[in-house]
PDB file of C-alpha atoms in Angstrom:
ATOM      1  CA  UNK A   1      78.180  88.572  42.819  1.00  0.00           C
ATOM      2  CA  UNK A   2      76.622  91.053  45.224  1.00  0.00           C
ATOM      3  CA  UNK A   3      78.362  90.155  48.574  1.00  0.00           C
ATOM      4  CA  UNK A   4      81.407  92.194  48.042  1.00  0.00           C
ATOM      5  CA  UNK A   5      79.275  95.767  47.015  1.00  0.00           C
ATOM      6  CA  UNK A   6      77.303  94.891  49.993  1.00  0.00           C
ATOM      7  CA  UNK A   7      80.085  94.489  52.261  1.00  0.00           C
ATOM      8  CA  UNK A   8      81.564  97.904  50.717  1.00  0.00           C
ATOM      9  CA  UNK A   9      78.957  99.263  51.061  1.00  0.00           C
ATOM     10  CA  UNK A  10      78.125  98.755  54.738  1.00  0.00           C
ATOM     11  CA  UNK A  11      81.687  99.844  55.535  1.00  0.00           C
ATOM     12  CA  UNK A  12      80.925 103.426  55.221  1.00  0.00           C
ATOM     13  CA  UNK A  13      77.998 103.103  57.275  1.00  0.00           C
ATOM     14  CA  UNK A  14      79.881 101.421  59.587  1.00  0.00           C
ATOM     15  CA  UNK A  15      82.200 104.429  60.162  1.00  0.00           C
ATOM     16  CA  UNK A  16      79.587 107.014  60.294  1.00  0.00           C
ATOM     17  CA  UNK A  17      77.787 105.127  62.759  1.00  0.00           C
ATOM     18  CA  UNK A  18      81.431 104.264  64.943  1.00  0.00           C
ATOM     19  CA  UNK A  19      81.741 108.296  64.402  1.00  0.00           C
ATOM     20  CA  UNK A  20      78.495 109.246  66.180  1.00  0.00           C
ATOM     21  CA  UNK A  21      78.673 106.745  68.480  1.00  0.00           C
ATOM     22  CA  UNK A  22      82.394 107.937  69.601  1.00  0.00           C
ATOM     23  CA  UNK A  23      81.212 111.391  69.581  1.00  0.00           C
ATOM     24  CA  UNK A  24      78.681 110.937  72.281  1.00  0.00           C
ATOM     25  CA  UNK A  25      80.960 108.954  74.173  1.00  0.00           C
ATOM     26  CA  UNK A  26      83.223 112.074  74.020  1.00  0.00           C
ATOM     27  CA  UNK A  27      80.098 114.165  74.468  1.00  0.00           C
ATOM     28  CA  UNK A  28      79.104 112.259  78.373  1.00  0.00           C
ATOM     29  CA  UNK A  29      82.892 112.343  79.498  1.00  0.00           C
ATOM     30  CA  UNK A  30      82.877 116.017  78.540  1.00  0.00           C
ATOM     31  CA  UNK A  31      80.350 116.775  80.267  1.00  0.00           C
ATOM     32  CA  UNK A  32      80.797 114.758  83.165  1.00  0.00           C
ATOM     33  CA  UNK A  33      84.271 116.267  83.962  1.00  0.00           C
ATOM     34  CA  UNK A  34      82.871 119.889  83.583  1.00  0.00           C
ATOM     35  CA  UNK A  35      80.753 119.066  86.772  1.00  0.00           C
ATOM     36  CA  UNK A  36      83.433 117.321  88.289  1.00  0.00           C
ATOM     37  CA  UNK A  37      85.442 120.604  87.942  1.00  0.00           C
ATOM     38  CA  UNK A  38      83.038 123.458  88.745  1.00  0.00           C
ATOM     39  CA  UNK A  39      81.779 121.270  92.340  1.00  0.00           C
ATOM     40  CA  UNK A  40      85.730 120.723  92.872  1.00  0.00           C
ATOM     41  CA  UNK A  41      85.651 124.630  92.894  1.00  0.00           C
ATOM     42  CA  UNK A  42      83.027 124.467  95.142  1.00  0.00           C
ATOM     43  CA  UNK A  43      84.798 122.425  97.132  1.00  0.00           C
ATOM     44  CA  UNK A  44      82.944 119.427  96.654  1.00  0.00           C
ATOM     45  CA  UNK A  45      84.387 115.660  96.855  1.00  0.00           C
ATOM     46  CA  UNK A  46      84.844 112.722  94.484  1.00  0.00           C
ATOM     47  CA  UNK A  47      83.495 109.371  94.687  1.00  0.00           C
ATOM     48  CA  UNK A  48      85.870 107.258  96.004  1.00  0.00           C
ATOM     49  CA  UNK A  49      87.470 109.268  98.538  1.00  0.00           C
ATOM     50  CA  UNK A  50      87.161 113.735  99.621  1.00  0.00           C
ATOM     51  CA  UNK A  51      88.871 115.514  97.465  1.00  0.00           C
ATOM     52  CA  UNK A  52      89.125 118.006 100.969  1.00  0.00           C
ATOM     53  CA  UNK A  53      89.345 117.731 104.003  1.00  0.00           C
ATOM     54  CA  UNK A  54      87.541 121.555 105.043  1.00  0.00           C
ATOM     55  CA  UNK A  55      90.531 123.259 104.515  1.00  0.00           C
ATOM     56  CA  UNK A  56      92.543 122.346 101.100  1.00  0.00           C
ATOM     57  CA  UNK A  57      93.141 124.590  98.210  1.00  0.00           C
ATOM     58  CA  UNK A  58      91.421 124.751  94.958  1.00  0.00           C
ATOM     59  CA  UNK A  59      95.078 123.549  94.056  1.00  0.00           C
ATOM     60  CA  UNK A  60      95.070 120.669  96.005  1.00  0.00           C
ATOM     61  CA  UNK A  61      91.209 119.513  95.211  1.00  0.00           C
ATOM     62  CA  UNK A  62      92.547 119.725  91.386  1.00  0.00           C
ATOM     63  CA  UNK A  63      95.375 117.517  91.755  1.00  0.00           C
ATOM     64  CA  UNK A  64      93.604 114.967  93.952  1.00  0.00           C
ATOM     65  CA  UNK A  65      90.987 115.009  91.430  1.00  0.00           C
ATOM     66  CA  UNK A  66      93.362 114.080  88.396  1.00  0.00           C
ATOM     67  CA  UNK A  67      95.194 111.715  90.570  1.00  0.00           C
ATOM     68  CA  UNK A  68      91.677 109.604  90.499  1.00  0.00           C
ATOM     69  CA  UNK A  69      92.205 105.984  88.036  1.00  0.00           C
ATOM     70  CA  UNK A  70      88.304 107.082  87.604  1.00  0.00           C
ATOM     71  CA  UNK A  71      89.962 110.374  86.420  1.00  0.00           C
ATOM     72  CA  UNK A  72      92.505 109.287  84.161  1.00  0.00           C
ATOM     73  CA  UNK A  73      90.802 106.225  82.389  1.00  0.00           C
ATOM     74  CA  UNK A  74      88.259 108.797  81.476  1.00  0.00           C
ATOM     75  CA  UNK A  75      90.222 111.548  79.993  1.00  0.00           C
ATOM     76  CA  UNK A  76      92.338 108.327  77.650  1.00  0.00           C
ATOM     77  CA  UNK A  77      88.992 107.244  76.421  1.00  0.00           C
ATOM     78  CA  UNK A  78      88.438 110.918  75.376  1.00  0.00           C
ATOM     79  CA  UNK A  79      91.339 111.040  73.849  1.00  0.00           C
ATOM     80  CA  UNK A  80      90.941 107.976  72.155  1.00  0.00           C
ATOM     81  CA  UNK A  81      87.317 108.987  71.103  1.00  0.00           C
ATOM     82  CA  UNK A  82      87.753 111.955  69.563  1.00  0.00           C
ATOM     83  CA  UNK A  83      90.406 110.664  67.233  1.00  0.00           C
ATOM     84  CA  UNK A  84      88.090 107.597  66.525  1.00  0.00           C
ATOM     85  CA  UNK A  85      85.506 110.511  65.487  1.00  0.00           C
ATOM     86  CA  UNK A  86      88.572 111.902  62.945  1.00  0.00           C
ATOM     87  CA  UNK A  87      89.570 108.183  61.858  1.00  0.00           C
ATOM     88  CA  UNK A  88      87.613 104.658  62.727  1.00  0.00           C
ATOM     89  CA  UNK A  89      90.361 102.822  61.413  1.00  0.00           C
ATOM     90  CA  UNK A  90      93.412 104.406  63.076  1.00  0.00           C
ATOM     91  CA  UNK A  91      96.720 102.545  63.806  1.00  0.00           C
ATOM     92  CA  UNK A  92      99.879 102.968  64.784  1.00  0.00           C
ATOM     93  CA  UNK A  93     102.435 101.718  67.237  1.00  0.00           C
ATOM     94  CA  UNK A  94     101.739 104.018  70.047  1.00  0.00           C
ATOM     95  CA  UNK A  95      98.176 104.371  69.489  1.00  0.00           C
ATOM     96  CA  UNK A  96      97.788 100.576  69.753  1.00  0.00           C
ATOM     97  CA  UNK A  97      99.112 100.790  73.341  1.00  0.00           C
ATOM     98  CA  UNK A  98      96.656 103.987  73.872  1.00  0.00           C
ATOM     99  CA  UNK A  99      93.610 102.564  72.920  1.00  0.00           C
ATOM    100  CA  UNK A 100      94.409  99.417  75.399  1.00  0.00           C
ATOM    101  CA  UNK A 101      95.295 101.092  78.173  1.00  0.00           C
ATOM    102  CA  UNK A 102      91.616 103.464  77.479  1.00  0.00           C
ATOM    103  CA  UNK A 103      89.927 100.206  77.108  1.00  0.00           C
ATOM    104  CA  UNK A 104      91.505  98.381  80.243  1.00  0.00           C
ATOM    105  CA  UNK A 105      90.928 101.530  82.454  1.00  0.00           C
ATOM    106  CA  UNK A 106      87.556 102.558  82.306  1.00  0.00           C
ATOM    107  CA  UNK A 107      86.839  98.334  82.478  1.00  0.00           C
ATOM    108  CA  UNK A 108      88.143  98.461  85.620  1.00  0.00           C
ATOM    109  CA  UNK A 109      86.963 101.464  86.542  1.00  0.00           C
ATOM    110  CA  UNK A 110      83.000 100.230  85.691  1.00  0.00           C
ATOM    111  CA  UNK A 111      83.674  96.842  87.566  1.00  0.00           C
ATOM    112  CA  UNK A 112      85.624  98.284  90.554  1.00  0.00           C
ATOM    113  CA  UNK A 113      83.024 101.227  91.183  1.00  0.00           C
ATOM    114  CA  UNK A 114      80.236  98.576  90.455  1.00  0.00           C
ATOM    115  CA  UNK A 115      81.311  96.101  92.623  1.00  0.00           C
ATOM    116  CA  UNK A 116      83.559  97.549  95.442  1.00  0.00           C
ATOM    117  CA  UNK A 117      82.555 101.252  95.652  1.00  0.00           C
ATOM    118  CA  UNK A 118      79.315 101.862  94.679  1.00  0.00           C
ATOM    119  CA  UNK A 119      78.018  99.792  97.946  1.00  0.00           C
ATOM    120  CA  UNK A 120      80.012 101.958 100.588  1.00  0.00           C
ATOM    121  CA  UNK A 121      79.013 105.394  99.085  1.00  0.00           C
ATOM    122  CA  UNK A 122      75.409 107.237  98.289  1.00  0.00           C
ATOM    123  CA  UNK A 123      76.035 109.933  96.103  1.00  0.00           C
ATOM    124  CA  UNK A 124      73.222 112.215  95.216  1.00  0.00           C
ATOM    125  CA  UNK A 125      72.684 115.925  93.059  1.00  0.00           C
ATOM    126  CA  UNK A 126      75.730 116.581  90.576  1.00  0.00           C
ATOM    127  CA  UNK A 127      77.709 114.016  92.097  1.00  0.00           C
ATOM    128  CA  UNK A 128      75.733 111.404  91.464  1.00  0.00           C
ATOM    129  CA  UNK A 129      75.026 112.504  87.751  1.00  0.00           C
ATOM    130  CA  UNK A 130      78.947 112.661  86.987  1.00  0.00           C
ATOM    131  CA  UNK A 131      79.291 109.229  88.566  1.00  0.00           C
ATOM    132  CA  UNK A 132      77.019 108.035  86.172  1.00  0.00           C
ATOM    133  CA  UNK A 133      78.864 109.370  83.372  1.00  0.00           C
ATOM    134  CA  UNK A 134      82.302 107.851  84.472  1.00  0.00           C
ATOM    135  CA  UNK A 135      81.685 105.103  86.164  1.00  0.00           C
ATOM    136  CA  UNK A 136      78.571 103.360  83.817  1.00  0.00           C
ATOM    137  CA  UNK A 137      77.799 105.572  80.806  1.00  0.00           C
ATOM    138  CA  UNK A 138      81.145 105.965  79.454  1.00  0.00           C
ATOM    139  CA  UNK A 139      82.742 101.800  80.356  1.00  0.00           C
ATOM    140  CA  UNK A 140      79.763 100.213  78.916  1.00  0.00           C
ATOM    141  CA  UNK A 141      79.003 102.388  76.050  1.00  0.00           C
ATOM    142  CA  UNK A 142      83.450 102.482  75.260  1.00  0.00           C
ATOM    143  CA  UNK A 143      82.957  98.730  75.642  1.00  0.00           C
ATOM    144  CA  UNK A 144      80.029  98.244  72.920  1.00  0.00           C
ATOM    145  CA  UNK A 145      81.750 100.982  70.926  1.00  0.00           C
ATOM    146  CA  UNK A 146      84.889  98.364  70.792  1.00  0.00           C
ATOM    147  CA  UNK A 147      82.880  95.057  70.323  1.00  0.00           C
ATOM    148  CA  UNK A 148      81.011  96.471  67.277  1.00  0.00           C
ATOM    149  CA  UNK A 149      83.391  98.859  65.630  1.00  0.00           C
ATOM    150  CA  UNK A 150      87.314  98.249  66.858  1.00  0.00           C
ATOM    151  CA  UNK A 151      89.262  99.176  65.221  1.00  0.00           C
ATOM    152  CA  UNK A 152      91.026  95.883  64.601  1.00  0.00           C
ATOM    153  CA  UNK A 153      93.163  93.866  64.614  1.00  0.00           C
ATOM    154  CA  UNK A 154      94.835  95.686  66.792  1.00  0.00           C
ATOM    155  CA  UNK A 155      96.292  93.925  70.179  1.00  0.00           C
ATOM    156  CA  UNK A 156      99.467  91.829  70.282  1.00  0.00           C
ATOM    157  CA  UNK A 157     101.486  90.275  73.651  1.00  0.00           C
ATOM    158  CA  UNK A 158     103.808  93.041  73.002  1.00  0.00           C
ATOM    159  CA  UNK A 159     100.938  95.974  73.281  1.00  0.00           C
ATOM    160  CA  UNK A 160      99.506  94.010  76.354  1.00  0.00           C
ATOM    161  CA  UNK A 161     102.991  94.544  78.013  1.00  0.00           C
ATOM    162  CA  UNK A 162     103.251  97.999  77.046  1.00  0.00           C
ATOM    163  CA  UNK A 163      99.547  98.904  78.504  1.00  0.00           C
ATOM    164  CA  UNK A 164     100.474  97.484  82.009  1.00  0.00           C
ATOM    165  CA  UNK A 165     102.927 100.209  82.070  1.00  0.00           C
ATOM    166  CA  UNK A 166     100.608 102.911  82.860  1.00  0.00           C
ATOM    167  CA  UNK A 167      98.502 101.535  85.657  1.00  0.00           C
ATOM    168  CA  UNK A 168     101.937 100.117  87.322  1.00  0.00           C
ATOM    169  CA  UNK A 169     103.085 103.948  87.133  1.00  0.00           C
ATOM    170  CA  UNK A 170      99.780 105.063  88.455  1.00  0.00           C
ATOM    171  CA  UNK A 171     100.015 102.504  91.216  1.00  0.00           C
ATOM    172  CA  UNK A 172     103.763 103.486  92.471  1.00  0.00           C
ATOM    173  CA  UNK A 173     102.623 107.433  92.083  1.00  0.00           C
ATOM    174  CA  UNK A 174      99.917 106.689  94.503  1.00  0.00           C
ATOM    175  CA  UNK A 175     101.565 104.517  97.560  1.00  0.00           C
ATOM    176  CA  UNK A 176     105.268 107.196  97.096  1.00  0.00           C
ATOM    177  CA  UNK A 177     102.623 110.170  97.523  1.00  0.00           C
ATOM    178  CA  UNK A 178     100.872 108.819  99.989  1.00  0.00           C
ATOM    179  CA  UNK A 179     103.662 108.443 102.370  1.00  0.00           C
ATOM    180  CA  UNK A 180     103.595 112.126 101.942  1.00  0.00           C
ATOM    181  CA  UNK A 181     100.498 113.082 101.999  1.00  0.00           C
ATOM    182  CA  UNK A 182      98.083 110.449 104.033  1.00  0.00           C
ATOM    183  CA  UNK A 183      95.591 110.903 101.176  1.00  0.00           C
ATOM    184  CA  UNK A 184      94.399 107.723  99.145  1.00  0.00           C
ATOM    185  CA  UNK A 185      92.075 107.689  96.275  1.00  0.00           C
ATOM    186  CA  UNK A 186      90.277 105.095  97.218  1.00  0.00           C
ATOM    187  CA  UNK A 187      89.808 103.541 100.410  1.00  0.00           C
ATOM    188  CA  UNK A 188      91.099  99.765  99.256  1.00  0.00           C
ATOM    189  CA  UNK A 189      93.954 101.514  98.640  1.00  0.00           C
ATOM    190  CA  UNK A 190      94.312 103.540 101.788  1.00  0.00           C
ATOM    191  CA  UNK A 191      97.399 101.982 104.060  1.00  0.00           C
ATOM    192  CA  UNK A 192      96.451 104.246 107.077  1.00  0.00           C
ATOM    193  CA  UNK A 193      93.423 102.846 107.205  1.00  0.00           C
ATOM    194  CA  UNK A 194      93.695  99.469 105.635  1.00  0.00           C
ATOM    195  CA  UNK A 195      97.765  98.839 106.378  1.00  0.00           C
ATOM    196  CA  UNK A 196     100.577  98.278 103.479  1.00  0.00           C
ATOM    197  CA  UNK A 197      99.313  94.509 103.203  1.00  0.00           C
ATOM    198  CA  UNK A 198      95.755  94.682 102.717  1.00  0.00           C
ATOM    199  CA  UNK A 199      96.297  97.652 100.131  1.00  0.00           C
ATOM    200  CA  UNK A 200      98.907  95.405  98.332  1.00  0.00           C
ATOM    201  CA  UNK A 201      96.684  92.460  98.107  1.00  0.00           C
ATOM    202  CA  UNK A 202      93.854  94.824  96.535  1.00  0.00           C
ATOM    203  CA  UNK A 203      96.340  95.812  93.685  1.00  0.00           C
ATOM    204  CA  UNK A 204      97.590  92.565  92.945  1.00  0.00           C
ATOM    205  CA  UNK A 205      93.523  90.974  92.772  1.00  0.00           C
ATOM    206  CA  UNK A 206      93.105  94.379  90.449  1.00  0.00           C
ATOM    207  CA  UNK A 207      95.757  93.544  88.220  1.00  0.00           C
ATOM    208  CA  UNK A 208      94.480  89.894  87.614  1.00  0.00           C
ATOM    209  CA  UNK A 209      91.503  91.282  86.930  1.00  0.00           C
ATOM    210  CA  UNK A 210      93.846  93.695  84.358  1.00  0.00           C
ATOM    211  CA  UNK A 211      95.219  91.107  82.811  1.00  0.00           C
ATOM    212  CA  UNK A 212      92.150  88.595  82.232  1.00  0.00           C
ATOM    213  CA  UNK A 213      90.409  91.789  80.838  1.00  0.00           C
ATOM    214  CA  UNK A 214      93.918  92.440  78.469  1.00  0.00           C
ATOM    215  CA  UNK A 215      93.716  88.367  77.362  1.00  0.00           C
ATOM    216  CA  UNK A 216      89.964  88.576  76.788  1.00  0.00           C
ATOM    217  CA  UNK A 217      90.320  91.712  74.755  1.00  0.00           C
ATOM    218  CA  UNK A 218      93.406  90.667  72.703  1.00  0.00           C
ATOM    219  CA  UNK A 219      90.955  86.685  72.018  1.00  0.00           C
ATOM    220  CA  UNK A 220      88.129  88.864  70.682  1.00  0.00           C
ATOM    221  CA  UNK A 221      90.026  91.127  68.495  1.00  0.00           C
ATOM    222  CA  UNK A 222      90.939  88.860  66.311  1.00  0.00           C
ATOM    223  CA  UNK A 223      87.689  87.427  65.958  1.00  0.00           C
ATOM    224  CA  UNK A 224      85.164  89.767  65.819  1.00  0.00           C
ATOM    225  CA  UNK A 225      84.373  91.596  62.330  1.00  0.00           C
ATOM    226  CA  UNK A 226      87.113  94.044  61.631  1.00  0.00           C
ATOM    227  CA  UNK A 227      84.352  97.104  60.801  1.00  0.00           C
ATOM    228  CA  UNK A 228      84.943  99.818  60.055  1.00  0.00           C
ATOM    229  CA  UNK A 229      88.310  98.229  58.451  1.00  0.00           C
ATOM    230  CA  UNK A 230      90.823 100.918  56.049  1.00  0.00           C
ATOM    231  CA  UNK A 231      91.649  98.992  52.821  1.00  0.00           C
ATOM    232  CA  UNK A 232      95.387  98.889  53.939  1.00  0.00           C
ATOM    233  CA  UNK A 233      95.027  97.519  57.373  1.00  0.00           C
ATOM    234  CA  UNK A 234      98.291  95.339  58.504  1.00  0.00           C
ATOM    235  CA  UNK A 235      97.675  92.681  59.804  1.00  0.00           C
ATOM    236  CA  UNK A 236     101.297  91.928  60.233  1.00  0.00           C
ATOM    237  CA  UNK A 237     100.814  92.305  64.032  1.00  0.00           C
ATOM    238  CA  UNK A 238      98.992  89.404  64.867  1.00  0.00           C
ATOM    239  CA  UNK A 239     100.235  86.567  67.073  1.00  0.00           C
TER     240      UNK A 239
END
């Protein structure tokens, strides 16, 4: 007869410890942009691609610098850890779709930087310590955050749909502005370097990699423990 006080009692544990562990994640990506910003002022570069070319505007370095998938992936996990921090067992439609897309970016992020980037560049000083926060800190520590505290059940085929909205937005914002511009983020995506076809097939091997990632996630969230779990969780989603 001591299972179920056990198991209640581990759940608030549970949150406290999903809590903390959120809160550094929040903690390294805060961090890590407020060096990304003040060596933007400085006129410093990113990690994929400059930021400036010797003569942009603090304007420009900005936008190219929140134009980065590196960028963005970051600031949803943020967003996504800090109300984790408020509530471990959150839910809700749109924050379903959220906390997919957050998880799905900064995967691809960590495995893209890992395994395409990270060979062609040699950062070093404050670059190389906020490339550590985006690109390995914050993936691998959002990833064991997920495995071992969720929240979940939270992923259905209609939330996997709704997540590949984002990066497909991303994606068309990036090859319509670059027509404009001749800037890239990243050079497998760069057509003046690269050419239209070579970028193309990049994006589509990404997005296979998206969606394994998306059916991988969506397997283990219904079978991993469902800790830290609210006593009203629906379940209703699931199929």
């Amino acid at each position: 007869m001591t299972g179920a006080p056990q198991v209640a009692a581990r759940r608030p544990a549970a949150a406290t410890l999903s809590r903390c562990l959120h809160a550094l994640i929040a903690a390294v990506i805060v961090v890590a942009l407020v060096i990304q910003l003040a060596l933007v002022f400085m006129g410093g570069g990113g990690a994929g691609a400059p930021l400036t070319d010797g003569s942009t505007s603090v304007a420009v370095r900005l936008w190219r610098m929140f134009s980065f998938f590196t960028i963005q992936s970051n600031l949803l996990v943020l967003a996504t850890a800090v109300i984790l921090m408020w509530r471990p067992a959150h839910d809700g439609r749109f924050w379903r779709v959220l906390r997919l897309d957050a998880m799905l970016g900064i995967l691809i992020t960590g495995l893209v930087f890992a395994i395409v980037l990270a060979p062609q560049i040699h950062l070093t000083g404050w670059d190389l310590v906020a490339s550590t926060g985006f690109h390995y800190i914050v993936p691998w520590g959002a990833l064991a955050a997920w495995l071992f505290f969720g929240p979940r059940p939270r992923i259905s085929w209609g939330t996997v749909a709704a997540a590949f909205l984002w990066p497909v937005l991303w994606l068309s914002y990036i090859f319509i502005q670059g027509v404009f511009t001749r800037w890239y983020p990243y050079p497998f995506l760069d057509v003046t370097t690269i050419g239209f076809g070579t970028a193309l097939r990049n994006v589509t091997l990404v997005l296979i990699l998206a969606a394994a990632l998306a059916g991988i996630l969506k397997f283990l969230d219904y079978r991993l423990p469902a800790l830290p779990r609210a006593a009203n969780v629906n379940r209703a989603g699931r199929h």
